[in-house]
Structures are given as C-alpha cells and as structure tokens.
C-alpha cells in the first residue's frame, strides 16, 4: 500500500526521513530502475541491463544488484557498499506528481506509507522551523528533477535502440563456489557487434542525440557482472 501526498509545510512541517541504508527501509531490491542519463555514473558499480515489457511494448533499464528476489548485494547490513545509488532508489520516499491531465508544473509528492518515514522523532527534517525546505529536501528535489528529466529523455533513447535493433535478449547461468546455480533470464543487453557495425553517419547521429555514450556505458558496465558474482560468493561462503 502507498499513500502519496503533495508535500507541503502545512501538512508535513514536522516530517522527518530516515536516510540510513537498510533492508527495512526499502533497500532490499534485486534491481532498480535506471535512466540513460545516469549510466555513466552507475557503470562504475552496477551491471546495467534492459527489460522488455511485452504488455506495453517498451524497454526500461535496470541497475542489477542481486540474483534472488529481494537480494541487494550492495547492502551490507546498515552499510551501503558502493560509491553511488540509482536516482530512483536515492530519492525515496519522494516522487514526482502531476495533475491527471498531465498539464501544469510537476509537484513533489511523498509516500507517507514508505518505511523511510520516521515515526519516532528521529531522522532528517524535511522543513525547517520557518517552513522552508531544508538542504536535505533541496537535494532531494534536485535528484527528482534529474530523474524526471532522464525518464522523459529515455523514450528517445529506446526509440533509437529499436530503430537500429541494438538490444538483444540475454541469459546467463551463474554457478557459485558452493555449487548453487542462479539463472538470469528475461534481460536484454546492447549488441556490441551491431553497434560497431553501424555506418559512421548513424554513429554521428546517435552521438549528436546523446545516445551513444549511454550505449557504451551500458556495455562497459557488464564488467560488473563478475564483481557481482564475487559479492554473491562472499556472501554465500560467509
């Protein structure tokens, strides 16, 4: 259950947010939505894969964090073991809201049912005593803006991928040191050979539209699959 409300100091003047990492705060996720604009930042830590939604006929990008449901191998108890987090995870419990017709300015909403909502007086305040946004909220608003802009721009990115048939199905069997096996299915990745074979004019087009760098960053991020398997082995051996 969720409880989305328009954030405002009249209703949320005393609101505080738990900002520390933890499974109980919603961080125990196997994968998280990512937008192409942040691929360069995420590629240093996470494998970036793609998933096709057959119902809507659309792709989305994911930062992979584990192999089992609810497993985040970058979460070590109450410690986040990575230099960054995907925006979609970092901004919680805040989100962008719009009017039903989609017109008008975006609004900052908050999910009052999210586990990061502090109910015991602890946590980081959202508004100061004068009802003004704190530095914490201002940073969250900046991240929301970046995430919203990145999500809006992702449509053109995936349209270009479709136009040049750059995403291909991907599956992999992961065998751990203890003999356990996990099968990765339902994902897509960038077809590197097909990308490299594109005509120079097409590559120039992709570059001018800002799509070429995210494609290469997604390819580079696949080197993190081995690191993620190593994390899983350490966790399983322990």
Tab-separated table of C-alpha atoms in Angstrom:
chain	number	residue	atom	x	y	z
A	1	UNK	CA	0.000	0.000	0.000
A	2	UNK	CA	1.113	3.521	-0.752
A	3	UNK	CA	-0.101	6.886	0.490
A	4	UNK	CA	1.003	9.601	-1.920
A	5	UNK	CA	0.505	13.193	-0.770
A	6	UNK	CA	1.556	16.561	-2.155
A	7	UNK	CA	4.459	17.673	0.031
A	8	UNK	CA	3.819	20.954	1.828
A	9	UNK	CA	4.923	22.527	5.140
A	10	UNK	CA	1.357	22.863	6.443
A	11	UNK	CA	0.821	19.106	6.464
A	12	UNK	CA	4.412	17.912	6.705
A	13	UNK	CA	6.185	20.607	8.704
A	14	UNK	CA	7.366	18.112	11.330
A	15	UNK	CA	8.142	15.320	8.898
A	16	UNK	CA	11.453	13.511	9.268
A	17	UNK	CA	13.058	10.943	6.971
A	18	UNK	CA	15.291	8.003	7.840
A	19	UNK	CA	18.241	8.291	5.459
A	20	UNK	CA	20.465	5.411	6.549
A	21	UNK	CA	20.757	2.275	4.384
A	22	UNK	CA	18.846	-0.805	5.429
A	23	UNK	CA	16.648	-3.609	4.189
A	24	UNK	CA	13.833	-2.388	6.421
A	25	UNK	CA	13.935	0.986	4.642
A	26	UNK	CA	13.263	-0.441	1.184
A	27	UNK	CA	16.831	-1.062	0.016
A	28	UNK	CA	16.468	-4.841	-0.327
A	29	UNK	CA	15.861	-4.814	-4.081
A	30	UNK	CA	17.351	-7.083	-6.738
A	31	UNK	CA	17.304	-4.364	-9.396
A	32	UNK	CA	16.422	-0.708	-9.645
A	33	UNK	CA	15.163	1.450	-12.483
A	34	UNK	CA	17.919	3.469	-14.130
A	35	UNK	CA	17.765	6.183	-16.777
A	36	UNK	CA	20.325	6.606	-19.597
A	37	UNK	CA	21.432	9.993	-18.260
A	38	UNK	CA	22.932	8.282	-15.200
A	39	UNK	CA	24.536	5.288	-16.943
A	40	UNK	CA	27.985	6.898	-16.827
A	41	UNK	CA	27.762	7.316	-13.048
A	42	UNK	CA	26.286	3.869	-12.402
A	43	UNK	CA	28.592	1.941	-14.737
A	44	UNK	CA	31.427	2.052	-12.205
A	45	UNK	CA	29.444	-0.155	-9.809
A	46	UNK	CA	26.419	-1.918	-11.307
A	47	UNK	CA	25.695	-4.095	-14.323
A	48	UNK	CA	23.165	-2.210	-16.451
A	49	UNK	CA	20.690	-4.472	-18.217
A	50	UNK	CA	17.413	-3.917	-20.027
A	51	UNK	CA	13.991	-5.481	-19.667
A	52	UNK	CA	11.190	-5.557	-22.226
A	53	UNK	CA	7.616	-5.026	-21.056
A	54	UNK	CA	5.556	-7.012	-23.558
A	55	UNK	CA	2.283	-5.593	-22.262
A	56	UNK	CA	3.293	-2.006	-23.012
A	57	UNK	CA	5.790	-2.804	-25.764
A	58	UNK	CA	8.523	-0.772	-24.113
A	59	UNK	CA	12.007	-1.189	-22.665
A	60	UNK	CA	13.386	0.002	-19.355
A	61	UNK	CA	16.915	-0.046	-17.955
A	62	UNK	CA	17.862	-1.662	-14.656
A	63	UNK	CA	20.851	-1.474	-12.362
A	64	UNK	CA	21.298	-5.071	-11.235
A	65	UNK	CA	22.034	-5.588	-7.536
A	66	UNK	CA	21.442	-9.277	-6.892
A	67	UNK	CA	20.305	-12.620	-8.262
A	68	UNK	CA	17.447	-13.584	-5.951
A	69	UNK	CA	14.196	-11.828	-5.115
A	70	UNK	CA	14.821	-9.120	-2.532
A	71	UNK	CA	18.603	-9.574	-2.629
A	72	UNK	CA	20.801	-6.465	-2.741
A	73	UNK	CA	24.454	-7.456	-2.639
A	74	UNK	CA	25.499	-3.807	-2.288
A	75	UNK	CA	23.684	-3.630	1.029
A	76	UNK	CA	25.819	-4.917	3.903
A	77	UNK	CA	23.644	-4.694	6.983
A	78	UNK	CA	23.321	-0.963	7.615
A	79	UNK	CA	26.137	-0.060	5.207
A	80	UNK	CA	25.826	0.826	1.513
A	81	UNK	CA	28.826	-0.810	-0.145
A	82	UNK	CA	29.001	1.271	-3.339
A	83	UNK	CA	30.036	4.790	-4.270
A	84	UNK	CA	26.610	5.708	-5.665
A	85	UNK	CA	22.972	4.718	-5.841
A	86	UNK	CA	20.497	4.883	-8.727
A	87	UNK	CA	18.402	8.027	-8.530
A	88	UNK	CA	15.165	6.034	-8.317
A	89	UNK	CA	16.408	4.454	-5.093
A	90	UNK	CA	18.144	7.513	-3.673
A	91	UNK	CA	15.090	9.798	-3.875
A	92	UNK	CA	12.722	7.570	-1.906
A	93	UNK	CA	10.256	8.327	-0.342
A	94	UNK	CA	9.877	11.391	-2.598
A	95	UNK	CA	8.400	11.217	-6.087
A	96	UNK	CA	7.196	13.455	-8.903
A	97	UNK	CA	3.471	14.050	-9.161
A	98	UNK	CA	1.404	15.647	-11.903
A	99	UNK	CA	-2.203	16.584	-12.486
A	100	UNK	CA	-4.453	13.990	-14.049
A	101	UNK	CA	-4.318	15.656	-17.471
A	102	UNK	CA	-0.531	15.903	-17.316
A	103	UNK	CA	-0.546	19.689	-17.739
A	104	UNK	CA	0.869	22.197	-15.317
A	105	UNK	CA	4.068	22.109	-13.292
A	106	UNK	CA	5.373	18.993	-11.621
A	107	UNK	CA	4.826	18.640	-7.896
A	108	UNK	CA	6.873	16.985	-5.193
A	109	UNK	CA	4.906	14.152	-3.654
A	110	UNK	CA	5.797	11.916	-0.755
A	111	UNK	CA	4.720	8.381	0.055
A	112	UNK	CA	3.650	8.587	3.679
A	113	UNK	CA	3.440	4.773	3.821
A	114	UNK	CA	7.113	4.354	2.916
A	115	UNK	CA	9.327	2.778	5.606
A	116	UNK	CA	11.692	5.774	5.477
A	117	UNK	CA	9.042	7.964	7.109
A	118	UNK	CA	10.259	8.426	10.681
A	119	UNK	CA	7.618	7.969	13.345
A	120	UNK	CA	9.781	8.157	16.464
A	121	UNK	CA	11.201	11.672	16.231
A	122	UNK	CA	14.469	10.546	14.665
A	123	UNK	CA	15.600	11.170	11.121
A	124	UNK	CA	16.360	14.207	8.985
A	125	UNK	CA	13.845	17.081	8.892
A	126	UNK	CA	12.234	18.000	5.582
A	127	UNK	CA	11.291	21.568	6.529
A	128	UNK	CA	12.963	23.981	8.934
A	129	UNK	CA	11.194	25.856	11.715
A	130	UNK	CA	10.157	28.591	9.285
A	131	UNK	CA	8.555	26.057	6.951
A	132	UNK	CA	11.286	26.370	4.358
A	133	UNK	CA	12.855	23.341	2.625
A	134	UNK	CA	15.953	22.053	4.361
A	135	UNK	CA	19.175	21.362	2.456
A	136	UNK	CA	18.168	17.696	2.534
A	137	UNK	CA	14.870	18.413	0.775
A	138	UNK	CA	16.532	20.738	-1.728
A	139	UNK	CA	18.942	17.950	-2.660
A	140	UNK	CA	16.040	15.505	-2.999
A	141	UNK	CA	14.228	17.962	-5.293
A	142	UNK	CA	17.333	18.239	-7.484
A	143	UNK	CA	17.541	14.451	-7.744
A	144	UNK	CA	13.828	14.245	-8.548
A	145	UNK	CA	14.314	16.772	-11.331
A	146	UNK	CA	17.258	14.833	-12.754
A	147	UNK	CA	15.317	11.574	-12.572
A	148	UNK	CA	12.248	13.102	-14.208
A	149	UNK	CA	14.294	14.687	-16.993
A	150	UNK	CA	16.163	11.415	-17.524
A	151	UNK	CA	12.963	9.410	-17.655
A	152	UNK	CA	11.392	11.770	-20.195
A	153	UNK	CA	14.511	11.613	-22.371
A	154	UNK	CA	14.701	7.824	-22.183
A	155	UNK	CA	11.887	7.462	-24.711
A	156	UNK	CA	14.111	8.846	-27.467
A	157	UNK	CA	16.968	6.614	-26.336
A	158	UNK	CA	14.904	3.441	-26.567
A	159	UNK	CA	13.388	4.579	-29.856
A	160	UNK	CA	16.911	4.811	-31.267
A	161	UNK	CA	17.747	1.363	-29.881
A	162	UNK	CA	14.659	-0.031	-31.598
A	163	UNK	CA	15.379	1.822	-34.836
A	164	UNK	CA	18.799	0.188	-35.160
A	165	UNK	CA	17.930	-3.076	-33.382
A	166	UNK	CA	20.621	-2.563	-30.746
A	167	UNK	CA	19.140	-4.552	-27.848
A	168	UNK	CA	19.234	-8.344	-27.833
A	169	UNK	CA	17.975	-10.975	-25.356
A	170	UNK	CA	20.441	-12.068	-22.724
A	171	UNK	CA	20.504	-15.002	-20.329
A	172	UNK	CA	23.242	-16.457	-18.180
A	173	UNK	CA	23.661	-19.310	-15.725
A	174	UNK	CA	25.574	-18.252	-12.618
A	175	UNK	CA	27.245	-21.115	-10.755
A	176	UNK	CA	28.558	-20.210	-7.322
A	177	UNK	CA	31.533	-21.657	-5.484
A	178	UNK	CA	29.198	-23.728	-3.297
A	179	UNK	CA	27.567	-25.300	-6.362
A	180	UNK	CA	24.344	-23.307	-6.225
A	181	UNK	CA	23.130	-22.030	-9.575
A	182	UNK	CA	21.113	-18.966	-10.479
A	183	UNK	CA	19.671	-18.466	-13.946
A	184	UNK	CA	19.402	-14.928	-15.256
A	185	UNK	CA	16.601	-14.719	-17.813
A	186	UNK	CA	14.332	-12.055	-19.218
A	187	UNK	CA	17.024	-9.446	-19.713
A	188	UNK	CA	18.427	-7.665	-22.758
A	189	UNK	CA	21.775	-6.036	-23.381
A	190	UNK	CA	23.394	-3.893	-26.062
A	191	UNK	CA	24.556	-5.864	-29.104
A	192	UNK	CA	28.104	-4.554	-29.291
A	193	UNK	CA	28.876	-6.011	-32.717
A	194	UNK	CA	25.763	-4.469	-34.217
A	195	UNK	CA	26.619	-1.116	-32.664
A	196	UNK	CA	30.163	-1.206	-34.024
A	197	UNK	CA	28.896	-2.130	-37.499
A	198	UNK	CA	26.704	0.961	-37.802
A	199	UNK	CA	27.559	3.426	-40.542
A	200	UNK	CA	29.602	6.460	-39.441
A	201	UNK	CA	26.660	8.741	-40.205
A	202	UNK	CA	24.419	6.714	-37.896
A	203	UNK	CA	27.023	6.768	-35.121
A	204	UNK	CA	27.308	10.521	-35.565
A	205	UNK	CA	23.531	10.789	-35.322
A	206	UNK	CA	23.450	8.740	-32.121
A	207	UNK	CA	26.266	10.811	-30.673
A	208	UNK	CA	24.594	14.120	-31.555
A	209	UNK	CA	21.367	12.947	-29.926
A	210	UNK	CA	23.210	11.946	-26.746
A	211	UNK	CA	22.542	8.225	-27.110
A	212	UNK	CA	25.981	6.891	-27.979
A	213	UNK	CA	27.611	7.483	-24.597
A	214	UNK	CA	24.868	5.670	-22.616
A	215	UNK	CA	25.127	2.740	-25.030
A	216	UNK	CA	28.861	2.434	-24.452
A	217	UNK	CA	28.421	2.895	-20.701
A	218	UNK	CA	25.875	0.059	-20.642
A	219	UNK	CA	28.379	-2.153	-22.472
A	220	UNK	CA	31.196	-1.182	-20.105
A	221	UNK	CA	29.003	-1.860	-17.070
A	222	UNK	CA	28.811	-5.563	-17.929
A	223	UNK	CA	32.259	-5.963	-16.429
A	224	UNK	CA	30.499	-5.591	-13.086
A	225	UNK	CA	28.683	-8.894	-13.553
A	226	UNK	CA	31.792	-10.781	-12.494
A	227	UNK	CA	32.157	-8.487	-9.497
A	228	UNK	CA	28.531	-9.056	-8.562
A	229	UNK	CA	29.066	-12.814	-8.727
A	230	UNK	CA	32.108	-12.387	-6.466
A	231	UNK	CA	29.940	-10.479	-3.987
A	232	UNK	CA	27.416	-13.329	-4.077
A	233	UNK	CA	30.149	-15.904	-3.492
A	234	UNK	CA	31.497	-13.979	-0.499
A	235	UNK	CA	28.010	-13.697	0.938
A	236	UNK	CA	27.285	-17.391	0.326
A	237	UNK	CA	30.641	-18.574	1.667
A	238	UNK	CA	30.195	-16.476	4.750
